[in-house]
Structure formats: structure tokens, C-alpha cells
Amino acid sequence: MSELKGIVQADLTGIENKLKDIHGRLGNIDAGIDTVDDHVKVVDKHIDRLTQDLHHFIAYQMGRNNVQEAKADLIDIKLELEQKFGKYKTVREHALGILQADDLGIVRKETISTATEELMLATPGYWLAPCLVALAAWISNQQDLADKAVKEGLRRNDEKTSLFFALVCRRANRKNACLKWAQRYLAGQNEESLDRNAIIILDAYASGLLGADSEGLIAKQIDKWLEHLAEKTGFVEQQREQWSKAILAKREPVDTSSYTYLRRYSPTWPVLEDILEGANLHEHIFDYFANIFEQEATNNSLKEQLDDILHSLVTDFDDEELPLKKRERYNELVIQFEGDKERAKKNLDIEEKLFETHKDFTQLLTEAAMNPEESHASVSTQKFAIALSRDWINEAYNDVIAKNRMKIPHKILIQVDVLDDNTIAGENEEKLLEKYRDLLLDEKKKALEKCVLTGFDTFCLYGGGAIAAMGGIMALTGSKGMGIIAVIAGIGCVIRHFSRKNEIVELKNKIETDFAQRLETGLEVIRAFMAEVVDFREEFTEKDKNSQDVLDFLNQITPEQYVRKLTDSNRKIML
């Protein structure tokens, strides 16, 4: 009897430990399975946020790659420009050098003639080369050669050659000759398809460099152009669209780093960011216009001003350089917008007209006002263009304001954990906090309700005890093998019962802890989210108010008075 007891105790100890281990692992698996459904929704939301973060990271990385590609392409473009049109640059650099050398009288006429003839040989087909030969011939009093060279320049590019000599003649104070060249240039122009270099005449006119006779001619021509354009069907709508695009091109990314929770927890954020950027435009545009009109006209001498305009004429790219220049500008925009190719393409589409060889007069005004660097417009020309276009700018700007305000969302969506709701201006914070508590408590209640012993687990306690007792009796009465097996099975059942009971207690404690943490974090996020909603609404309102400053500024500009000032003799003070 004592021997059997020792065997039973020895055998049961090892088996008991193994059963306990197996039951423990099974219990962990069962507990994990029981809680999966409770966390599916939460996991889904986390996955959505992780997906968004991943998309942001991918977009950031793609942006960096795009910037590197753009920089590499810019290098290739500059090399190609140098290879194909590098000789043009040499000719351009000689243009002002010849004029200024003649002013100083420190370069021999023979040297100037020789240099221009060599340039003529090196750049066949380029319009500026024969113009420089003509210039050198005039300096050397070689009338026949000058006439031949002028004719060749006109043959190669009538418009640019006429502009060039109009400015050169004015620089030499030959007003009648300047007027004739200006008349020749204007005679070949159509207000619906102006040569893009017409900005040169406009610049000289607005800067007061062409003299009274020329101003009378150009003023009448401008009035005539505007009359003809205004008669076209859809002219007003065209101006509104044209100026709207030019204004919107001045939009810049706005700093939204203070809106951490709105960015992360609101599906409405892309719209909010867009309208805030639109509202931020008003201050930027006001500063842009104010800066133009605060600048005074240059105090440089007539020759210096004319040299600046001549420089813009001769250094501006020629038509054959256009494809490479467009590529160059696109890559510059990609770099400017940190790799955002879509935005770069959109802005290039807006600037597309800058690269057109011909455009209507109002487009010329728009470019002069809004893209002075690319269109080579002086401050005087910008003022003149804005004054003439004031009414069109006003209409376009009101349209820009209205469209941005139309996008303002009435309700801002919020998605925090189990909460999926909205707010207007953070006014329902307490309501959403309470709703979040209720949703979380309800979810916790459902999770806890699943943490109970199954019927089998309850049976294991009583049934297992009974089986073990019966096994003991069987072992004592003669059926030792079956008795031992029954005892082991009974003990295993009892162990499973208490193991599952302990696991459920641990699981309940874990659920309580997890939900307490989720509640604390969720409430904190909701409060911070609501605070940012309030801040956003206030910031947008303040930025949007600046739109009235722009309109008031434009309304104080009187086009008639401004144009009248352009004909006054004391121009430098007026501008």
C-alpha cells in the first residue's frame, strides 16, 4: 500500500506539472482569442493612422527624390543651353559693352568693328549680331555698312531689331529716330497677339524714357488696344480668370505645426489646411502690392535706365531656347515646392504664358504686375500695369475670396479611438468627452462580460474532484492502472479550473488597466483637439479679415490719375 502511494505521488508530480504548463498555454491562447474581437475596431483605427503616417513618409521621401532629380536635370539643362546657345551669350555681353565703350571713348573704333564682325561670323542666324555690326558701323561713320547690317537684322527678327534701335536712338538722344523705330515696332503689333517683348516699350514708356511725342503715340495705342479687347465676347470673364490664376500663384505653404491634433485626428484637415493657406494669401498679396507702390523710381541717369532695359531685351531668351527654358523653370519649381511635382506643374501651367512668343495686351500687363523677374518689368511698369488693371484685379480678388470662403467646413470631423463625431467650433467639448466615456465604458463592459468561466471550466472543478476521488477508490480496490489515470485526469481538470480562474482575474485586471489608459489618453486628445479647433477658427478669421485691406488698397488707386501722372514732366518725383 505504501509502495503504491509512493509511485502515485511520484508519477503525479511530473504529470501534474506538465498538465499545468499545457493548460496555462491553452488558457493564454483562449484569453487572446477572446479579446481579439474587442480590439479589432481599435486596431483598425491604428492601422488607418499608421497608413496615413506611411503615406506621409512615402510622400516626404518621394519629394526628396524629386528634388534630387530636379537638381540633376537643372545641371544637364544648363550644360545643354551653354552648348547650343553659349555663343548667343557672348554676343549679348558685347551689346552694352560697345555702347558704354563708345561713351567713354577708350576703345578704338577699329577694335569695335573687328569684334562685331567676328561675332557675326560666329553666330549665323542670330538677330543681335548684325545689329551690333550696324552699331559699330554707325560709330565708325560707315553708312552703307550700317544700312546693310540693319536690313539683315530686320530680316532675322524685325520686332527685336526695331526695339533695339528705338532704345539705342533714344540713348543717343535722337528722339525723331527713336519715334520712327517705335512706330515701326507698334505698326507690326496686334493687341491680341503682341510680341512678348512689347513689355520693353511699355517699360520705357512707364519709366518716362521715350519722350513726350512717343508717349502720346503709345498712350493712344494702349487706349486703342484696350477698346478692341473690351469688345470681345467674354473679355471680363477672361480677365477674372487670368488675374485669379496670377493671384493664386502667390499662395505659399502656411505653418501648421501648432495644429498637431487636428492634423492627426481630423479627416477634415486637408480642407482646413487649404483654406488657411488661402486666407494667409491676403496678407502676402497686400505686402506684395504695397511694396511695389512704396518703391520710388530709380534716380539713375537716362542712359543707365535705358541700358537696364536694353539688357533685358538682349539677354531675354530667344524662341529656339524656349523648350529648355520651360524645363529649367519646371525643375526650379519642383525644388521650390520641396519635390511636389503636382504643385510645380500647376504653377508652371499658370506661368505658361510667360513662355509664349505672343500674347494679348492684358496678359502682358498681368505678367508685368505679378511676374516682374520673368517678364523683366521695372517697378514703374508694375505700378502702371496694376493701375490699368485695377478693376479686373478687384473682380478677380473678390472671386478668390469667395471661393476660399465657400470651402470653409461647417463641421470639423474628429476620430479618436472609438469616438467618430464632429464639432463646429469646440462648443460641444463636454458632450464629446461624455460620449467618449460612455462608448469606452460600454466597450469595457462587453470585454469584461466575456471574461467568465465556461461551463466546461466550472465542470472541471467539481467533475475533476469527483473523477479524482473515483480514481483513488479504483486504485485502492484493485483497478490500479485505471485508477491512476482517473486520478491524473481529475487533478488535471481541477488545475485547469483554477488556472483559468487566475487567468480571467489577470485578464480583467489588464482590461481595467488598458481601458483606464485609453480613457485618460482619449480625454486628453479630445480636449487638445477642441482647443486647436478654437485656435484654428480664430486664426482663419483674423487672416481672412486681411482681404479687406487688399481691396481697400486697390480701390484707392485711381487709374486715370496714375496715367495722367505718366505724362507729367516731373516723372521721377511722381513715380
XYZ file of C-alpha atoms in Angstrom:
575
model
C 0.000 0.000 0.000
C 2.786 2.429 0.945
C 4.685 1.442 -2.204
C 1.668 2.238 -4.389
C 1.240 5.550 -2.624
C 4.876 6.494 -3.387
C 4.513 5.527 -7.028
C 1.313 7.526 -7.384
C 2.886 10.607 -5.737
C 5.996 10.374 -7.914
C 4.107 9.901 -11.123
C 1.525 12.585 -10.367
C 4.086 15.271 -9.627
C 5.694 15.193 -13.087
C 2.432 14.761 -14.947
C 0.771 17.440 -12.875
C 3.471 19.964 -13.781
C 3.228 19.156 -17.473
C -0.558 19.405 -17.430
C -0.368 22.685 -15.627
C 2.026 24.051 -18.224
C -0.127 22.837 -21.118
C -3.281 24.194 -19.546
C -1.579 27.505 -18.878
C -0.575 27.885 -22.512
C -4.006 26.825 -23.700
C -5.510 29.328 -21.314
C -3.354 32.130 -22.716
C -4.402 31.238 -26.234
C -8.069 31.153 -25.227
C -7.746 34.516 -23.489
C -6.067 36.025 -26.534
C -8.790 34.741 -28.823
C -11.496 36.073 -26.513
C -10.078 39.606 -26.599
C -9.307 39.834 -30.340
C -12.819 40.930 -31.303
C -12.804 43.608 -28.623
C -9.730 45.235 -30.101
C -10.484 44.888 -33.820
C -12.006 48.357 -34.131
C -9.189 49.952 -32.199
C -6.602 48.097 -34.263
C -8.342 49.190 -37.468
C -8.122 52.814 -36.399
C -4.461 52.420 -35.513
C -3.851 50.798 -38.879
C -5.576 53.721 -40.601
C -3.345 56.181 -38.762
C -0.252 54.096 -39.466
C -1.271 54.004 -43.122
C -1.612 57.786 -43.145
C 1.785 58.155 -41.468
C 3.252 55.755 -44.016
C 1.759 57.749 -46.870
C 3.201 60.943 -45.380
C 6.608 59.316 -45.105
C 6.440 57.976 -48.665
C 5.371 61.424 -49.916
C 8.251 63.034 -47.997
C 10.767 60.558 -49.386
C 9.413 60.936 -52.919
C 9.673 64.699 -52.506
C 13.347 64.418 -51.566
C 13.977 62.135 -54.527
C 12.162 64.553 -56.844
C 14.292 67.456 -55.594
C 17.490 65.499 -56.285
C 16.258 64.599 -59.778
C 15.325 68.226 -60.454
C 18.764 69.457 -59.364
C 20.448 66.912 -61.606
C 18.217 67.846 -64.543
C 18.980 71.542 -63.994
C 22.666 70.831 -64.376
C 22.022 68.972 -67.646
C 19.808 71.799 -68.937
C 22.391 74.476 -68.169
C 25.052 72.433 -69.940
C 22.808 71.996 -72.980
C 21.984 75.726 -73.027
C 25.671 76.505 -72.874
C 26.499 74.063 -75.661
C 23.716 75.162 -78.006
C 23.391 78.859 -77.196
C 26.593 79.797 -75.405
C 27.700 81.916 -78.381
C 24.490 83.969 -78.072
C 25.578 84.881 -74.555
C 28.868 86.225 -75.897
C 27.034 88.434 -78.396
C 24.672 89.676 -75.678
C 27.528 90.608 -73.397
C 29.085 92.725 -76.160
C 25.942 94.829 -76.784
C 26.126 97.104 -73.753
C 29.908 96.948 -73.756
C 30.024 98.570 -77.186
C 27.648 101.383 -76.168
C 29.464 102.119 -72.948
C 32.884 101.916 -74.616
C 31.736 104.494 -77.168
C 30.513 106.731 -74.326
C 33.946 106.634 -72.714
C 35.914 106.751 -75.962
C 38.577 104.413 -74.638
C 38.240 101.626 -77.254
C 39.383 102.122 -80.842
C 36.613 102.078 -83.452
C 38.570 99.508 -85.431
C 38.596 97.187 -82.414
C 34.824 97.509 -82.016
C 34.272 96.818 -85.724
C 36.552 93.802 -85.690
C 34.842 92.361 -82.603
C 31.325 92.736 -84.063
C 32.376 91.200 -87.380
C 33.802 88.186 -85.571
C 30.546 87.808 -83.626
C 28.625 87.993 -86.895
C 30.672 85.129 -88.283
C 30.359 83.037 -85.110
C 26.548 83.248 -84.780
C 24.866 82.835 -88.170
C 21.140 83.479 -87.971
C 21.186 85.303 -84.631
C 19.348 88.664 -84.869
C 21.582 90.623 -82.485
C 24.853 90.008 -84.371
C 24.059 92.209 -87.438
C 22.606 94.835 -85.071
C 25.987 95.097 -83.376
C 27.711 95.320 -86.765
C 25.358 98.209 -87.634
C 26.104 99.847 -84.293
C 29.851 99.600 -84.884
C 29.386 100.967 -88.438
C 27.480 103.973 -87.128
C 30.219 104.649 -84.600
C 32.731 104.492 -87.449
C 30.522 106.587 -89.794
C 30.197 103.718 -92.294
C 26.689 104.443 -93.544
C 26.497 101.768 -96.254
C 27.648 99.006 -93.957
C 25.248 100.214 -91.252
C 22.276 100.128 -93.651
C 23.140 96.620 -94.854
C 23.543 95.348 -91.315
C 20.240 96.931 -90.210
C 18.407 95.279 -93.097
C 19.882 91.911 -92.144
C 18.843 92.414 -88.506
C 15.297 93.246 -89.593
C 15.228 90.183 -91.810
C 16.252 87.939 -88.938
C 13.911 89.460 -86.346
C 12.022 92.630 -87.256
C 10.410 93.111 -83.832
C 13.508 92.799 -81.673
C 15.666 94.777 -84.096
C 13.134 97.636 -84.132
C 13.000 97.665 -80.333
C 16.776 97.569 -80.073
C 17.311 100.565 -82.319
C 14.453 102.525 -80.749
C 16.224 102.282 -77.404
C 19.698 102.889 -78.863
C 18.479 106.012 -80.675
C 16.842 107.330 -77.514
C 20.072 106.633 -75.651
C 21.893 108.749 -78.236
C 19.208 111.448 -77.768
C 17.968 111.009 -81.354
C 14.299 111.415 -80.482
C 12.934 111.509 -84.027
C 14.762 108.310 -84.954
C 13.575 106.725 -81.704
C 9.977 107.655 -82.588
C 10.269 106.140 -86.067
C 11.634 102.867 -84.748
C 8.907 102.754 -82.060
C 6.262 103.416 -84.740
C 7.720 100.620 -86.868
C 7.553 98.230 -83.941
C 3.999 99.158 -82.948
C 2.750 99.024 -86.538
C 3.516 95.324 -86.626
C 1.710 94.543 -83.379
C -1.746 93.115 -82.796
C -3.275 93.647 -79.341
C -4.490 90.047 -79.341
C -1.082 88.656 -80.280
C 1.617 91.011 -79.067
C 5.264 90.074 -79.229
C 6.270 89.176 -75.667
C 8.991 91.821 -75.888
C 6.354 94.540 -76.089
C 6.965 94.856 -72.359
C 10.181 96.654 -73.358
C 8.271 99.545 -74.946
C 5.814 99.540 -72.042
C 8.700 99.650 -69.583
C 10.399 102.548 -71.371
C 7.052 104.351 -71.606
C 6.131 103.804 -67.948
C 9.610 104.862 -66.856
C 9.323 108.055 -68.892
C 12.279 107.334 -71.125
C 10.862 107.794 -74.630
C 9.936 111.467 -74.621
C 6.622 113.320 -74.994
C 5.977 112.519 -78.676
C 6.463 108.813 -78.129
C 4.303 108.882 -75.034
C 1.467 110.438 -76.991
C 1.780 107.712 -79.608
C 1.933 104.889 -77.093
C -0.877 106.245 -74.889
C -3.201 106.339 -77.891
C -2.095 102.882 -78.932
C -2.797 101.486 -75.442
C -6.281 103.031 -75.407
C -6.970 101.550 -78.825
C -5.782 98.104 -77.759
C -7.948 98.133 -74.637
C -11.012 99.290 -76.591
C -10.662 96.474 -79.111
C -10.065 93.860 -76.422
C -13.050 95.029 -74.352
C -15.325 94.477 -77.351
C -14.524 90.754 -77.385
C -17.159 88.356 -76.043
C -16.192 87.011 -72.627
C -13.477 89.630 -72.096
C -14.462 90.363 -68.475
C -14.640 86.670 -67.597
C -11.242 86.132 -69.214
C -9.707 88.898 -67.100
C -11.241 87.493 -63.929
C -9.796 84.055 -64.624
C -6.442 85.438 -65.749
C -5.954 87.571 -62.652
C -7.330 84.881 -60.329
C -4.659 82.477 -61.548
C -1.946 85.113 -61.161
C -3.104 85.930 -57.620
C -3.380 82.270 -56.592
C 0.138 81.654 -57.874
C 1.310 83.815 -54.954
C -0.050 81.316 -52.415
C 2.597 79.882 -50.147
C 2.569 76.949 -47.699
C 1.450 78.077 -44.256
C 2.990 76.958 -40.956
C 0.554 74.479 -39.373
C 2.925 72.933 -36.837
C 0.736 74.178 -33.960
C -2.179 72.012 -35.117
C -0.772 68.616 -34.107
C -4.096 67.056 -33.092
C -6.153 68.455 -35.945
C -3.672 67.050 -38.451
C -3.734 63.605 -36.843
C -7.321 63.127 -35.708
C -9.457 65.025 -38.227
C -10.320 63.761 -41.733
C -11.271 67.415 -42.405
C -7.667 68.566 -42.041
C -6.754 68.751 -45.770
C -9.619 71.224 -46.291
C -8.655 73.217 -43.199
C -5.045 73.482 -44.329
C -6.150 74.573 -47.794
C -8.456 77.374 -46.598
C -5.884 78.594 -44.063
C -3.343 78.857 -46.858
C -5.955 80.731 -48.889
C -6.596 83.151 -46.035
C -2.869 83.630 -45.482
C -2.620 84.782 -49.099
C -4.315 88.106 -48.251
C -1.500 89.420 -46.079
C 1.060 88.238 -48.605
C -0.713 89.936 -51.527
C -1.177 93.161 -49.553
C 2.541 93.269 -48.751
C 3.333 92.499 -52.395
C 1.227 95.376 -53.781
C 2.196 97.814 -51.010
C 5.886 97.129 -51.580
C 5.524 97.954 -55.287
C 3.885 101.321 -54.676
C 6.200 102.215 -51.797
C 9.236 101.952 -54.059
C 10.380 105.097 -55.763
C 11.518 105.255 -59.340
C 15.239 104.951 -59.900
C 17.396 108.039 -59.755
C 19.761 106.611 -62.347
C 20.593 108.647 -65.413
C 18.668 108.247 -68.652
C 21.474 106.152 -70.155
C 21.658 103.874 -67.124
C 17.927 103.243 -67.233
C 17.973 102.622 -70.957
C 20.925 100.272 -70.505
C 18.878 98.286 -67.981
C 16.033 97.959 -70.486
C 18.413 97.109 -73.303
C 19.971 94.472 -71.103
C 16.581 92.837 -70.529
C 15.955 92.847 -74.298
C 19.230 91.320 -75.392
C 19.522 88.817 -72.510
C 15.965 87.522 -72.761
C 15.898 84.011 -74.194
C 15.126 83.581 -77.875
C 12.359 81.390 -79.241
C 14.648 78.445 -80.013
C 15.684 78.340 -76.350
C 12.069 78.066 -75.212
C 11.786 74.268 -74.627
C 14.901 74.197 -72.458
C 13.820 77.307 -70.559
C 10.465 75.706 -69.758
C 12.201 72.591 -68.466
C 14.518 74.762 -66.425
C 11.628 76.640 -64.840
C 9.742 73.419 -64.052
C 12.729 71.983 -62.185
C 13.179 75.242 -60.288
C 9.546 74.994 -59.160
C 9.984 71.347 -58.115
C 12.879 72.417 -55.882
C 10.937 75.438 -54.597
C 7.975 73.248 -53.606
C 10.187 70.589 -51.986
C 9.605 67.908 -54.585
C 5.855 68.412 -55.073
C 5.667 67.769 -58.823
C 1.913 68.274 -58.980
C 2.172 71.735 -57.474
C 5.143 72.566 -59.696
C 3.155 71.516 -62.766
C 0.173 73.566 -61.625
C 2.306 76.679 -61.174
C 4.066 76.107 -64.483
C 0.642 75.968 -66.156
C -0.122 79.354 -64.599
C 3.225 80.721 -65.806
C 2.829 79.079 -69.213
C 2.026 82.386 -70.867
C 5.414 83.720 -69.817
C 6.925 81.378 -72.372
C 4.534 82.183 -75.186
C 6.083 84.137 -78.024
C 2.892 86.172 -78.487
C 0.110 87.157 -76.074
C -2.653 89.721 -75.734
C -2.042 93.101 -74.141
C -3.853 92.371 -70.871
C -1.787 89.225 -70.351
C 1.293 91.369 -70.798
C 0.004 93.665 -68.039
C -0.702 90.713 -65.732
C 2.788 89.318 -66.177
C 4.398 92.714 -65.672
C 2.498 93.171 -62.403
C 2.817 89.679 -60.956
C 5.991 88.216 -62.514
C 8.411 91.134 -62.898
C 11.514 88.952 -62.681
C 10.469 86.721 -65.555
C 8.890 89.492 -67.656
C 11.745 91.974 -66.928
C 9.318 94.698 -65.826
C 10.511 97.669 -63.784
C 8.727 98.981 -60.694
C 7.295 101.809 -62.812
C 5.841 99.268 -65.221
C 4.388 97.253 -62.348
C 2.638 100.330 -60.984
C 1.351 101.226 -64.423
C 0.105 97.676 -65.102
C -1.665 97.416 -61.735
C -3.279 100.843 -62.160
C -4.603 99.996 -65.629
C -5.832 96.602 -64.435
C -7.286 97.712 -61.095
C -10.933 96.898 -61.836
C -10.056 93.458 -63.225
C -7.862 92.722 -60.210
C -10.703 93.743 -57.888
C -13.162 91.403 -59.538
C -10.703 88.538 -59.589
C -9.727 89.086 -55.972
C -13.332 89.112 -54.791
C -13.764 85.845 -56.666
C -10.699 84.340 -54.962
C -12.027 85.411 -51.539
C -15.496 83.993 -52.207
C -14.212 80.631 -53.442
C -11.948 80.199 -50.421
C -14.793 81.040 -48.023
C -17.106 78.593 -49.782
C -14.715 75.797 -48.815
C -14.960 76.552 -45.070
C -16.404 73.392 -43.438
C -19.357 73.931 -41.110
C -18.419 70.873 -39.086
C -14.947 69.558 -38.342
C -14.751 65.768 -38.065
C -12.981 64.113 -35.152
C -11.898 60.465 -34.952
C -10.323 59.497 -31.633
C -10.239 55.819 -30.680
C -13.911 54.701 -30.618
C -15.217 58.258 -31.000
C -16.274 59.295 -34.500
C -18.100 62.622 -34.333
C -17.789 66.309 -35.208
C -17.660 69.801 -33.785
C -18.339 73.253 -35.169
C -16.087 75.394 -33.020
C -15.251 73.269 -29.981
C -18.515 74.213 -28.275
C -19.551 70.596 -27.600
C -16.383 69.526 -25.815
C -18.107 68.240 -22.665
C -20.679 66.383 -24.714
C -17.980 64.605 -26.732
C -15.975 63.837 -23.590
C -19.037 62.246 -22.024
C -19.832 60.371 -25.213
C -16.283 59.037 -25.353
C -16.510 57.869 -21.718
C -19.809 56.105 -22.397
C -18.511 54.419 -25.561
C -15.378 53.259 -23.813
C -17.256 52.056 -20.718
C -19.650 50.166 -22.929
C -16.773 48.526 -24.762
C -15.067 47.698 -21.464
C -18.278 46.227 -20.088
C -18.602 43.965 -23.130
C -14.974 42.922 -22.811
C -15.391 42.111 -19.101
C -18.596 40.196 -19.754
C -16.609 37.788 -21.888
C -14.132 37.191 -19.046
C -16.103 34.388 -17.313
C -15.573 30.676 -16.777
C -17.127 28.490 -19.409
C -19.395 25.617 -18.451
C -16.535 23.253 -19.040
C -14.244 25.297 -16.779
C -16.828 25.136 -13.948
C -17.320 21.424 -14.516
C -13.564 20.920 -14.205
C -13.665 21.880 -10.517
C -16.445 19.548 -9.371
C -16.209 16.945 -12.077
C -12.441 16.814 -11.764
C -12.673 16.329 -7.986
C -15.212 13.561 -8.415
C -13.115 11.835 -11.097
C -10.009 12.049 -8.922
C -11.883 10.610 -5.918
C -13.286 7.775 -8.020
C -9.825 7.094 -9.393
C -8.429 6.904 -5.883
C -11.100 4.411 -4.873
C -10.457 2.350 -8.015
C -6.735 2.309 -7.298
C -7.342 1.107 -3.733
C -9.822 -1.563 -4.703
C -7.784 -3.286 -7.345
C -8.025 -1.387 -10.661
C -4.718 0.361 -10.131
C -3.976 1.374 -13.748
C -7.402 2.831 -14.481
C -7.481 4.407 -11.045
C -4.209 6.233 -11.555
C -5.356 7.515 -14.966
C -8.618 8.730 -13.435
C -6.778 10.477 -10.603
C -4.473 12.210 -13.086
C -7.377 13.318 -15.294
C -9.321 14.580 -12.297
C -6.398 16.553 -10.946
C -5.769 17.976 -14.436
C -9.353 19.195 -14.617
C -9.115 20.861 -11.217
C -5.823 22.507 -12.208
C -7.392 23.773 -15.436
C -10.272 25.269 -13.448
C -8.043 27.246 -11.086
C -5.637 28.145 -13.901
C -8.474 29.578 -15.983
C -9.832 31.373 -12.927
C -6.469 33.037 -12.315
C -6.131 33.918 -15.987
C -9.561 35.569 -16.003
C -8.628 37.621 -12.960
C -5.418 38.718 -14.680
C -7.280 39.436 -17.915
C -9.863 41.541 -16.092
C -7.111 43.496 -14.392
C -5.407 44.034 -17.744
C -8.677 45.184 -19.341
C -9.260 47.623 -16.483
C -5.722 48.986 -16.838
C -5.872 49.214 -20.625
C -9.228 50.951 -20.650
C -8.166 53.359 -17.909
C -5.150 54.307 -20.025
C -7.247 54.621 -23.172
C -9.743 56.797 -21.320
C -7.061 59.095 -19.959
C -5.309 59.395 -23.339
C -8.555 59.820 -25.286
C -9.886 62.547 -22.984
C -6.576 64.382 -23.245
C -6.619 64.150 -27.053
C -10.232 65.373 -27.296
C -9.539 68.388 -25.075
C -6.424 69.286 -27.073
C -8.303 68.765 -30.347
C -11.082 71.108 -29.252
C -8.569 73.746 -28.189
C -6.967 73.584 -31.633
C -10.379 73.905 -33.316
C -10.950 77.141 -31.389
C -7.473 78.405 -32.294
C -7.957 77.471 -35.938
C -11.284 79.266 -36.254
C -9.785 82.384 -34.651
C -6.650 82.314 -36.817
C -8.655 81.827 -40.004
C -10.985 84.701 -39.125
C -8.069 87.026 -38.421
C -6.247 86.099 -41.627
C -9.436 86.306 -43.684
C -10.061 89.872 -42.458
C -6.888 90.947 -44.254
C -8.703 90.510 -47.563
C -10.450 93.829 -46.959
C -7.068 95.554 -46.635
C -6.186 94.356 -50.127
C -9.476 95.583 -51.598
C -9.189 98.954 -49.841
C -5.641 99.354 -51.125
C -6.657 98.589 -54.717
C -9.659 100.901 -54.547
C -7.506 103.884 -53.606
C -5.542 103.553 -56.854
C -7.091 105.810 -59.484
C -6.061 104.611 -62.942
C -6.925 107.892 -64.666
C -4.856 109.938 -62.237
C -1.985 107.488 -62.421
C -1.895 107.511 -66.204
C -2.082 111.298 -66.203
C 0.984 111.405 -63.964
C 2.916 109.408 -66.517
C 2.710 112.353 -68.940
C 3.958 114.905 -66.421
C 7.458 116.207 -66.914
C 8.499 115.762 -63.273
C 8.186 112.000 -63.578
C 10.766 110.793 -61.093
C 9.022 112.573 -58.235
C 5.603 111.349 -59.301
C 6.586 107.690 -59.510
